[in-house]
Amino acid sequence: MDFIPDPSLDAFRHEIREAINADLPTDLKEKQIAYAGSQNEPEDSLTWMRILDKRGWAVPHWPVEHGGTGWSPMQLYIFNEECTNAFAPDICWGSSHMCGPVIYTFGSDAQKERFLPEMRRGDYYLAQGFSEPGNGSDLARLRTSARREGDRYIVNGQKIWTSSGYFAEWGFFLVRTDPTVKPQAGISFLMIKMDTPGITVRRIPQLNGESDLCEVFLDNVEVPAGNLIGEEGKGWSYAKFLLDHERTTSSFIFFNKREVARARAIAEAETQDGVPLIRNPVFRDRLTRLEAEATALEWSVLRELSKEEFKYHPTAAASTLKVAGSRLQQAICELEMDLLGARSLRKFAYDAHDRDAAPLWPDYSETVTPRALVMRASTIYGGTLQIQKGIISKLAFDL
Amino acid sequence: MDFIPDPSLDAFRHEIREAINADLPTDLKEKQIAYAGSQNEPEDSLTWMRILDKRGWAVPHWPVEHGGTGWSPMQLYIFNEECTNAFAPDICWGSSHMCGPVIYTFGSDAQKERFLPEMRRGDYYLAQGFSEPGNGSDLARLRTSARREGDRYIVNGQKIWTSSGYFAEWGFFLVRTDPTVKPQAGISFLMIKMDTPGITVRRIPQLNGESDLCEVFLDNVEVPAGNLIGEEGKGWSYAKFLLDHERTTSSFIFFNKREVARARAIAEAETQDGVPLIRNPVFRDRLTRLEAEATALEWSVLRELSKEEFKYHPTAAASTLKVAGSRLQQAICELEMDLLGARSLRKFAYDAHDRDAAPLWPDYSETVTPRALVMRASTIYGGTLQIQKGIISKLAFDL
Amino acid sequence: MDFNPSDLQRMLLDSAERFLADRFTLEHRRGLRATADGLDTEAWSTFAELGWLSLRVPEALGGLGGTMADVATLATALGYNCVASPFTSSVVIAPTILTGADQPQEALLEAIVGGTARVALVHDEPGDRYAYDKPRGTTAALRDGAIVLSGQKLLAVDAPSASHLIVTATIDGDLALVLVPSDGAGIEKSPYPLYNDQRAADIRFDDVAGGTLLARGAAAQALLTQALDLGRIADAAQMVGSMEADLAICSAYLKERQQFGQPIGKFQALQHIMADMFVATHQARSILYAAIASADADAAPPALARMVSLMRINLAEAYQVVARQAIQLHGGYGITDEYEVSHHYRHQLVLEKLYGDVDHHQRRLAAL
Amino acid sequence: MDFNPSDLQRMLLDSAERFLADRFTLEHRRGLRATADGLDTEAWSTFAELGWLSLRVPEALGGLGGTMADVATLATALGYNCVASPFTSSVVIAPTILTGADQPQEALLEAIVGGTARVALVHDEPGDRYAYDKPRGTTAALRDGAIVLSGQKLLAVDAPSASHLIVTATIDGDLALVLVPSDGAGIEKSPYPLYNDQRAADIRFDDVAGGTLLARGAAAQALLTQALDLGRIADAAQMVGSMEADLAICSAYLKERQQFGQPIGKFQALQHIMADMFVATHQARSILYAAIASADADAAPPALARMVSLMRINLAEAYQVVARQAIQLHGGYGITDEYEVSHHYRHQLVLEKLYGDVDHHQRRLAAL
């Protein structure tokens, strides 16, 4: 064991930080601060990808031949941390972390050439069409059908929880191309242009005022057969590949570290009888417990990145990061609301530009509760807390 | 709704309190204080029953014709609370709350005459022989067999978790009299004298130094057929009758109230830099939460006693009392240990009379941890926490 | 002791369950967001017709003179149906103060009973954190025998739809409770919704004349404390009702929703979550009863304060178990605005934090 | 960064796993209760032969000069096998102080390495609650050029089997660290076991002469703090090992134990408890690494203190999930003295509360 970080990484971090400081437009940054990580407007993601692309940093984790940087896992970690700390918008996850990797791993050369540069450059947004109403954690029950007719698929069905579906130009869909084989074997991975006739998108209002998640209805949508990625019937294994691909993202370690620092700042700013709440031992202790948990989480991520020999199945570690990270996200938000007390209850307009000036109210009172409300989803999406626990007990203990 | 208690109960409480004060021998009381509710020596239970019996109060909840008092549920509640608050020993639960009710409900007149007066008078201790190794919460798997031979049963098998089994003169056992019918139907309820040849009792050392729980081995034990209570094959329903009989006991409301008050006393006695820990907001808040929970629990018990119309199955309420009561017992003990800090770690002799004088140590340091350790069992015995949750979800929600 | 509803309570409950479930559907409640002050005026008139608004007005003043047990019965039904309304302000807090004032405000009480007046308490100020016994920055001055109010108030719950305001202020170093019509000259309201769509406002008072001094000094403080404690009980009853709705909604959902080929209610992990929610809710109703008993027995103020604070501490823990898990059990649907559970979550969140959070009640208990 | 064991660590781990599992069976450990001082003398000699006792003695003084990562590797194995021993006292705390003393105690360090000496820290006094930076009631006076100790000490962990004691005392208003042989005239020990069968003693010093002043004033305070922080890491590593043993024991038990016709590990509720235990243990090991990194990088004392206190706070929560549920998963057997889980529970309970509880570490963090 040697826990001393490579000192050369300091210089790397410095370089990244300077570059982001130079490149990140003030208006984007301010909007991210205003949303405090509870929202990310998809057009901002594209703007930021285009900016990053100029340095060749839009998809740093991709293979070098497709525009990646060749950075080490620790360098990628630092890059992502610096982006988060600078309040840069998220990039389009659908292209960078989901559809992109599937295409460069399983797609044809033509597909690579067609899609990867556009994705990397942030030319358009990609929406994910995996979940369907009624099969949240159970992809085997997928019902959206794609019937082959000549050189086209005719797609019918309904997708849900599609982030920024209303904005996306392309979507990547799991569809059932063969209803006769066992459920997992009949699924395929299809690229569909979102303006194809027969597609209707409905934005779903969420409990915090946001409506980024969408329902996508597909009614006899005609898709060129060339939009099939990889082999027909392999969609299930591509989806699994995606889930196994990224082991540390679901820890949301950078957001967690940033938010726990914000909770401390709020505890220092909010007062009771003139005394900052950070000096109230009950609030202070709660905060410190979260700081400890965030420290543990950070080192759990480092263990993962450093390829620790692990006596359990690696996916058990990935699920652990998800469980610990999602609980921490919720606990931090809950503390922030509790610090604000009744002043956490005011509903401000969700969109930053619709908010009235409220000089009697601190800025963070506009953002704490929307974030806290939507963070109830952190133990739901990407496999619920219960699904994660099931994975852990199975893979770590063979139960 | 009318939550004003019957004012006549005040006089009743006063009468009970005076009587207990007059009757309870100092040495018994002091021993109970020394054990702080973590232990109850069975001989003390009998002594106390004999004393109570002089007033006709040994088994106040029994039907009047068998020596009960005819008190109302609220009067019984007050009586039990006063006994607990006076640090009276427990009575022999096996006779008063388990075997006794089965006999007066299902036994023959001869059995009633034979057993009930002796039980009531505290002539001997009764041990429970229900559980077996390997079937903790699953009585249907009961394996101890009783084979009928003429006017006797030949009993073979093994029981476990028999409280004070080493001391008891009689035991009441669930045994399998018919292995050919479905598991629940072949079980019978048998009285067995503990000194019958073939019975071996082993005391089980517990994590807190106590060894009151026993294993009972039965090797060709000959039991007169007249010791069968009720009908052969009905043992399962008698056991269920017992579990349904007492709905509020498992809340341990009186112990919980007494212990939460003790936790407050410890928080007032223990200091940090000369300041009582009760003024440490973190400890104080934990204590107050427990006081709130104890208050809720007390009113849950009152709702049960007052026959509230309840839109769920009543056993769901009983299990709720058990879940809340057992968690509270544990949480109070944990707080008490935490208040003591490192001074909770010293292992004193378990038996009060073996303890060395330790003038540098407060009395409660001798009792907090033994109680806390054994209270880990409060979410295990009488149906684990998991079993209780299963009952609630089934009976309240039909899940 | 009798835990079963009295005839009056049964009547209240029956009328409430019928009327509220019919009217306050999810769609109707979402529709109220578009109104100026969040109030369902028509429903409020029905509240009046059903006698609900007179519950805490003494019989001598034309009310029902009901107990807090009566109030809680109704409040539970409101919570069950997730109705965010000025109920606690106008039916509990204001009548307590207006009845206990040096000069009982009979006309206004009558108007409340009739549904034509609603009264909000205006207390919080910038920099406050549940400061219920601290001097007020808002001042009430006597000028030419009349009260003149000046100051900045924050987060006055239910003020946007109120016809009258009870304002806490400092008068010659004493606490004063001052009643003013809400549309008086010099009153500037900045209204906004809370997360349960209840409305509140920041209010600036600039030399506002025409106020009535309801009470001052120790009497005012005692009246304020009593009104708040009764209000806290009413809000707690709404929380309990809302939690009980979560139980019903979730247990139905678990039976209906299929996953991996069976209703998700067959999964033991989810069954145990439901059991935890049940235990928390059952205990919450029990401690609500404890506080009601204290209030209806006219317990001494410190005894009532202690019981109310214990109750609020318990409820704050309970709703976390219930409302949060209710969302979790619904998966993605739980975080949409289109399913009931997120509404109940936000409603309970608001009710938990009004009139004192856990920290406030812990401090209060320590000071008793 | 490299999270995998070095060659030395792999060697330590291999020897530890073999030796400890063979020797420290449940029966053997229960048998040690009957000994006078709880020490397995023979095993301690083996510890010496295996080089374990020299881990934190600098190479210049004849030791291995190992890192805290090395110590933690071994301590984890001790915890995994539930071995309560004077390891932390004699291998971490004492060598830190004896090495850092004004006059490094080479002979004694050599005796520790050889297994012939064991040294306990004697700090707590009546009325203390983790008082690591408060003046000591025990006094060290200079008489005729020699140190004379007087005072009452409490809860000196590992003192019963120690050959030497490092006593904290006040000398002319300064903190002093004084080394005395444990059998000196005027020393009266009242030994007793802790709940993990580790031994401790209350000790009275009556004009005890023959002491050596190791350090005083700020230097003594710094040395004490450093020794305690490193000791806390060693104890934390034992806790992590013990928690990891709970995972192994419980997952095996869930497969073996049948209920309702199937292994209880098939019940989802129990699977999810195991998952919670796994997450807590995994996170605990991670934050242990964070503290080790801080120690082995020779972080400034406040930075080390911060990391150690955060670690202890996290571990105190983690062991509650793990050790308590380990008992719960075993049902009735869990609370007997005859199953491993109750021993691990008691071991973790003791380790959690020595050298500072959560409250202590919270206070320390707030003061940093």
mmCIF file of N, CA and C in Angstrom, chain B residues 133-134 136-138 141 160-161 202 204-207 271-273 277 280 283 334 337-339 341-347 360-361 369-370 373 376-377 379-380 385-386, chain D residues 30 33 126 129-130 134 152 154-155 192-195 197 202 257-260 270 273 324 327-328 331-333 335-338 342 345-346 349-350 353-354 357 359 363:
data_model
loop_
_atom_site.group_PDB
_atom_site.id
_atom_site.type_symbol
_atom_site.label_atom_id
_atom_site.label_comp_id
_atom_site.label_asym_id
_atom_site.label_seq_id
_atom_site.Cartn_x
_atom_site.Cartn_y
_atom_site.Cartn_z
ATOM 1 N N PRO B 133 -33.509 -25.929 18.662
ATOM 2 C CA PRO B 133 -32.384 -25.476 17.843
ATOM 3 C C PRO B 133 -32.761 -25.576 16.374
ATOM 4 N N GLY B 134 -32.559 -24.513 15.649
ATOM 5 C CA GLY B 134 -32.804 -24.569 14.216
ATOM 6 C C GLY B 134 -34.210 -24.242 13.783
ATOM 7 N N GLY B 136 -36.037 -21.380 15.214
ATOM 8 C CA GLY B 136 -36.341 -20.186 16.007
ATOM 9 C C GLY B 136 -37.724 -19.601 15.794
ATOM 10 N N SER B 137 -38.017 -19.172 14.607
ATOM 11 C CA SER B 137 -39.289 -18.489 14.385
ATOM 12 C C SER B 137 -40.250 -19.381 13.614
ATOM 13 N N ASP B 138 -39.953 -20.653 13.529
ATOM 14 C CA ASP B 138 -40.673 -21.534 12.611
ATOM 15 C C ASP B 138 -41.135 -22.767 13.379
ATOM 16 N N ARG B 141 -41.674 -26.480 12.207
ATOM 17 C CA ARG B 141 -40.608 -27.471 12.041
ATOM 18 C C ARG B 141 -40.264 -28.191 13.346
ATOM 19 N N ILE B 160 -34.660 -25.192 23.404
ATOM 20 C CA ILE B 160 -33.643 -24.155 23.634
ATOM 21 C C ILE B 160 -34.328 -22.842 23.994
ATOM 22 N N TRP B 161 -33.537 -21.944 24.588
ATOM 23 C CA TRP B 161 -34.007 -20.620 25.029
ATOM 24 C C TRP B 161 -35.041 -20.751 26.159
ATOM 25 N N ARG B 202 -28.901 -27.594 30.301
ATOM 26 C CA ARG B 202 -27.607 -26.905 30.203
ATOM 27 C C ARG B 202 -27.851 -25.407 30.147
ATOM 28 N N ILE B 204 -26.938 -21.719 29.160
ATOM 29 C CA ILE B 204 -26.186 -21.164 28.019
ATOM 30 C C ILE B 204 -25.545 -19.851 28.439
ATOM 31 N N PRO B 205 -24.234 -19.761 28.371
ATOM 32 C CA PRO B 205 -23.610 -18.478 28.722
ATOM 33 C C PRO B 205 -23.971 -17.410 27.680
ATOM 34 N N GLN B 206 -24.356 -16.255 28.173
ATOM 35 C CA GLN B 206 -24.747 -15.172 27.277
ATOM 36 C C GLN B 206 -23.655 -14.119 27.195
ATOM 37 N N LEU B 207 -23.822 -13.210 26.269
ATOM 38 C CA LEU B 207 -22.769 -12.230 26.006
ATOM 39 C C LEU B 207 -22.569 -11.240 27.137
ATOM 40 N N THR B 271 -20.348 14.037 33.733
ATOM 41 C CA THR B 271 -19.949 15.391 33.368
ATOM 42 C C THR B 271 -18.802 15.380 32.360
ATOM 43 N N GLN B 272 -18.691 16.482 31.700
ATOM 44 C CA GLN B 272 -17.559 16.755 30.796
ATOM 45 C C GLN B 272 -17.045 18.129 31.183
ATOM 46 N N ASP B 273 -15.812 18.203 31.597
ATOM 47 C CA ASP B 273 -15.266 19.480 32.077
ATOM 48 C C ASP B 273 -16.179 20.102 33.125
ATOM 49 N N LEU B 277 -23.622 16.154 31.248
ATOM 50 C CA LEU B 277 -23.824 15.836 29.829
ATOM 51 C C LEU B 277 -25.223 16.195 29.346
ATOM 52 N N ASN B 280 -25.067 18.940 27.163
ATOM 53 C CA ASN B 280 -24.462 18.740 25.843
ATOM 54 C C ASN B 280 -25.619 18.510 24.868
ATOM 55 N N PHE B 283 -26.174 14.942 23.223
ATOM 56 C CA PHE B 283 -26.732 13.909 24.110
ATOM 57 C C PHE B 283 -28.165 14.257 24.512
ATOM 58 N N GLU B 334 -28.201 2.017 24.402
ATOM 59 C CA GLU B 334 -27.077 2.528 23.618
ATOM 60 C C GLU B 334 -26.714 3.936 24.075
ATOM 61 N N MET B 337 -24.852 3.726 27.380
ATOM 62 C CA MET B 337 -23.435 3.372 27.194
ATOM 63 C C MET B 337 -22.645 4.559 26.659
ATOM 64 N N ASP B 338 -23.231 5.240 25.698
ATOM 65 C CA ASP B 338 -22.518 6.367 25.107
ATOM 66 C C ASP B 338 -22.295 7.475 26.127
ATOM 67 N N LEU B 339 -23.252 7.655 27.023
ATOM 68 C CA LEU B 339 -23.065 8.652 28.078
ATOM 69 C C LEU B 339 -21.869 8.271 28.953
ATOM 70 N N GLY B 341 -19.360 6.518 28.024
ATOM 71 C CA GLY B 341 -18.112 6.504 27.263
ATOM 72 C C GLY B 341 -17.287 5.282 27.618
ATOM 73 N N ALA B 342 -15.971 5.474 27.735
ATOM 74 C CA ALA B 342 -15.079 4.334 27.992
ATOM 75 C C ALA B 342 -15.418 3.641 29.309
ATOM 76 N N ARG B 343 -16.071 4.366 30.206
ATOM 77 C CA ARG B 343 -16.380 3.727 31.488
ATOM 78 C C ARG B 343 -17.528 2.713 31.378
ATOM 79 N N SER B 344 -18.100 2.619 30.202
ATOM 80 C CA SER B 344 -19.097 1.550 29.999
ATOM 81 C C SER B 344 -18.424 0.223 29.676
ATOM 82 N N LEU B 345 -17.109 0.227 29.519
ATOM 83 C CA LEU B 345 -16.439 -0.958 28.963
ATOM 84 C C LEU B 345 -15.993 -1.952 30.019
ATOM 85 N N ARG B 346 -16.011 -1.535 31.282
ATOM 86 C CA ARG B 346 -15.528 -2.436 32.337
ATOM 87 C C ARG B 346 -16.534 -3.544 32.590
ATOM 88 N N LYS B 347 -16.024 -4.750 32.574
ATOM 89 C CA LYS B 347 -16.862 -5.915 32.826
ATOM 90 C C LYS B 347 -16.859 -6.205 34.328
ATOM 91 N N LEU B 360 -14.487 4.097 42.874
ATOM 92 C CA LEU B 360 -14.266 5.132 41.868
ATOM 93 C C LEU B 360 -15.315 5.075 40.766
ATOM 94 N N TRP B 361 -16.161 4.080 40.806
ATOM 95 C CA TRP B 361 -17.105 3.857 39.712
ATOM 96 C C TRP B 361 -18.530 4.041 40.212
ATOM 97 N N THR B 369 -24.040 -1.657 30.860
ATOM 98 C CA THR B 369 -23.587 -2.456 29.720
ATOM 99 C C THR B 369 -24.180 -3.872 29.722
ATOM 100 N N PRO B 370 -24.240 -4.555 30.876
ATOM 101 C CA PRO B 370 -24.912 -5.869 30.829
ATOM 102 C C PRO B 370 -26.310 -5.780 30.258
ATOM 103 N N LEU B 373 -26.086 -5.073 26.472
ATOM 104 C CA LEU B 373 -25.688 -6.242 25.685
ATOM 105 C C LEU B 373 -26.860 -7.194 25.509
ATOM 106 N N ARG B 376 -29.741 -6.601 22.986
ATOM 107 C CA ARG B 376 -29.669 -6.973 21.563
ATOM 108 C C ARG B 376 -30.718 -8.041 21.271
ATOM 109 N N ALA B 377 -31.093 -8.793 22.307
ATOM 110 C CA ALA B 377 -32.069 -9.868 22.108
ATOM 111 C C ALA B 377 -33.493 -9.349 21.994
ATOM 112 N N THR B 379 -34.899 -7.503 19.948
ATOM 113 C CA THR B 379 -35.436 -7.572 18.583
ATOM 114 C C THR B 379 -35.336 -8.989 18.023
ATOM 115 N N ILE B 380 -35.079 -9.942 18.912
ATOM 116 C CA ILE B 380 -34.947 -11.336 18.470
ATOM 117 C C ILE B 380 -36.018 -12.231 19.091
ATOM 118 N N LEU B 385 -37.543 -8.954 14.883
ATOM 119 C CA LEU B 385 -37.976 -7.713 14.233
ATOM 120 C C LEU B 385 -38.456 -7.997 12.811
ATOM 121 N N GLN B 386 -37.752 -8.871 12.128
ATOM 122 C CA GLN B 386 -38.130 -9.175 10.742
ATOM 123 C C GLN B 386 -39.473 -9.914 10.696
ATOM 124 N N ARG D 30 -11.743 -17.712 24.976
ATOM 125 C CA ARG D 30 -12.546 -17.796 26.201
ATOM 126 C C ARG D 30 -11.693 -18.326 27.351
ATOM 127 N N ARG D 33 -9.670 -15.949 29.620
ATOM 128 C CA ARG D 33 -10.335 -15.190 30.690
ATOM 129 C C ARG D 33 -9.865 -15.632 32.069
ATOM 130 N N PRO D 126 -10.190 9.915 37.629
ATOM 131 C CA PRO D 126 -11.603 10.047 38.007
ATOM 132 C C PRO D 126 -12.144 11.400 37.557
ATOM 133 N N ARG D 129 -13.517 12.618 31.092
ATOM 134 C CA ARG D 129 -14.239 12.045 29.950
ATOM 135 C C ARG D 129 -13.409 12.358 28.714
ATOM 136 N N TYR D 130 -12.506 11.467 28.383
ATOM 137 C CA TYR D 130 -11.620 11.667 27.241
ATOM 138 C C TYR D 130 -10.902 13.013 27.344
ATOM 139 N N LYS D 134 -6.286 18.178 29.090
ATOM 140 C CA LYS D 134 -6.595 18.863 30.349
ATOM 141 C C LYS D 134 -5.463 18.596 31.339
ATOM 142 N N GLN D 152 -4.261 9.291 41.409
ATOM 143 C CA GLN D 152 -5.177 8.172 41.141
ATOM 144 C C GLN D 152 -5.494 8.129 39.659
ATOM 145 N N LEU D 154 -7.353 5.895 36.354
ATOM 146 C CA LEU D 154 -8.504 5.034 36.097
ATOM 147 C C LEU D 154 -8.350 4.426 34.704
ATOM 148 N N LEU D 155 -8.838 3.220 34.557
ATOM 149 C CA LEU D 155 -9.047 2.649 33.228
ATOM 150 C C LEU D 155 -7.778 2.707 32.355
ATOM 151 N N TYR D 192 -8.978 -5.316 36.020
ATOM 152 C CA TYR D 192 -10.283 -5.890 35.664
ATOM 153 C C TYR D 192 -10.336 -6.062 34.149
ATOM 154 N N PRO D 193 -11.227 -6.930 33.717
ATOM 155 C CA PRO D 193 -11.366 -7.085 32.269
ATOM 156 C C PRO D 193 -12.319 -6.048 31.680
ATOM 157 N N LEU D 194 -12.125 -5.747 30.416
ATOM 158 C CA LEU D 194 -13.134 -5.016 29.648
ATOM 159 C C LEU D 194 -14.025 -6.055 28.949
ATOM 160 N N TYR D 195 -15.043 -5.573 28.273
ATOM 161 C CA TYR D 195 -15.996 -6.516 27.693
ATOM 162 C C TYR D 195 -15.455 -7.337 26.532
ATOM 163 N N ASP D 197 -12.514 -8.663 26.902
ATOM 164 C CA ASP D 197 -11.514 -9.427 27.655
ATOM 165 C C ASP D 197 -10.118 -8.834 27.595
ATOM 166 N N ASP D 202 -7.381 0.267 37.394
ATOM 167 C CA ASP D 202 -7.281 1.542 38.100
ATOM 168 C C ASP D 202 -5.964 1.480 38.869
ATOM 169 N N ARG D 257 -28.005 -21.770 7.716
ATOM 170 C CA ARG D 257 -29.154 -21.825 8.606
ATOM 171 C C ARG D 257 -30.464 -21.899 7.819
ATOM 172 N N GLN D 258 -31.295 -22.886 8.145
ATOM 173 C CA GLN D 258 -32.555 -23.073 7.436
ATOM 174 C C GLN D 258 -33.721 -22.539 8.268
ATOM 175 N N GLN D 259 -34.675 -21.976 7.623
ATOM 176 C CA GLN D 259 -35.906 -21.534 8.280
ATOM 177 C C GLN D 259 -37.005 -21.545 7.228
ATOM 178 N N PHE D 260 -38.193 -21.955 7.620
ATOM 179 C CA PHE D 260 -39.298 -22.005 6.675
ATOM 180 C C PHE D 260 -38.899 -22.720 5.390
ATOM 181 N N LEU D 270 -33.060 -10.044 4.758
ATOM 182 C CA LEU D 270 -31.747 -10.342 5.330
ATOM 183 C C LEU D 270 -30.634 -10.053 4.322
ATOM 184 N N ILE D 273 -29.937 -6.466 4.614
ATOM 185 C CA ILE D 273 -29.143 -6.156 5.809
ATOM 186 C C ILE D 273 -27.672 -6.450 5.532
ATOM 187 N N ARG D 324 -24.067 -4.912 15.284
ATOM 188 C CA ARG D 324 -25.409 -5.149 15.812
ATOM 189 C C ARG D 324 -26.204 -6.066 14.899
ATOM 190 N N ILE D 327 -25.398 -9.753 15.038
ATOM 191 C CA ILE D 327 -26.110 -10.471 16.100
ATOM 192 C C ILE D 327 -27.544 -10.753 15.656
ATOM 193 N N GLN D 328 -28.193 -9.726 15.133
ATOM 194 C CA GLN D 328 -29.589 -9.883 14.720
ATOM 195 C C GLN D 328 -29.729 -11.030 13.720
ATOM 196 N N GLY D 331 -30.055 -14.434 15.245
ATOM 197 C CA GLY D 331 -31.153 -14.757 16.155
ATOM 198 C C GLY D 331 -30.609 -15.017 17.554
ATOM 199 N N GLY D 332 -31.270 -15.906 18.285
ATOM 200 C CA GLY D 332 -30.895 -16.177 19.667
ATOM 201 C C GLY D 332 -29.426 -16.537 19.845
ATOM 202 N N TYR D 333 -28.867 -17.268 18.891
ATOM 203 C CA TYR D 333 -27.463 -17.659 19.026
ATOM 204 C C TYR D 333 -26.550 -16.441 19.096
ATOM 205 N N ILE D 335 -26.727 -13.824 20.765
ATOM 206 C CA ILE D 335 -26.470 -13.223 22.084
ATOM 207 C C ILE D 335 -25.814 -14.217 23.051
ATOM 208 N N THR D 336 -25.468 -15.386 22.571
ATOM 209 C CA THR D 336 -24.735 -16.293 23.460
ATOM 210 C C THR D 336 -23.242 -15.980 23.399
ATOM 211 N N ASP D 337 -22.553 -16.492 24.393
ATOM 212 C CA ASP D 337 -21.098 -16.350 24.424
ATOM 213 C C ASP D 337 -20.442 -17.404 23.544
ATOM 214 N N GLU D 338 -21.233 -18.225 22.895
ATOM 215 C CA GLU D 338 -20.707 -19.403 22.200
ATOM 216 C C GLU D 338 -20.614 -19.213 20.697
ATOM 217 N N SER D 342 -21.047 -12.400 18.894
ATOM 218 C CA SER D 342 -21.158 -11.591 20.113
ATOM 219 C C SER D 342 -19.768 -11.153 20.578
ATOM 220 N N TYR D 345 -18.878 -8.257 18.382
ATOM 221 C CA TYR D 345 -19.651 -7.086 18.819
ATOM 222 C C TYR D 345 -18.975 -6.424 20.010
ATOM 223 N N ARG D 346 -18.638 -7.235 21.012
ATOM 224 C CA ARG D 346 -18.029 -6.651 22.204
ATOM 225 C C ARG D 346 -16.647 -6.063 21.910
ATOM 226 N N LEU D 349 -17.219 -2.807 20.182
ATOM 227 C CA LEU D 349 -17.746 -1.859 21.175
ATOM 228 C C LEU D 349 -16.614 -1.239 21.986
ATOM 229 N N VAL D 350 -15.681 -2.076 22.417
ATOM 230 C CA VAL D 350 -14.556 -1.576 23.210
ATOM 231 C C VAL D 350 -13.660 -0.686 22.347
ATOM 232 N N LYS D 353 -14.828 2.846 21.778
ATOM 233 C CA LYS D 353 -14.934 3.793 22.881
ATOM 234 C C LYS D 353 -13.605 4.092 23.540
ATOM 235 N N LEU D 354 -12.533 3.418 23.143
ATOM 236 C CA LEU D 354 -11.231 3.742 23.739
ATOM 237 C C LEU D 354 -10.629 4.956 23.019
ATOM 238 N N ASP D 357 -14.629 8.921 22.096
ATOM 239 C CA ASP D 357 -15.859 8.492 21.429
ATOM 240 C C ASP D 357 -16.252 9.525 20.379
ATOM 241 N N ASP D 359 -18.442 11.840 20.535
ATOM 242 C CA ASP D 359 -18.555 13.169 21.115
ATOM 243 C C ASP D 359 -17.178 13.821 21.246
ATOM 244 N N ARG D 363 -16.010 17.178 19.245
ATOM 245 C CA ARG D 363 -15.498 18.365 19.928
ATOM 246 C C ARG D 363 -14.110 18.742 19.415
#
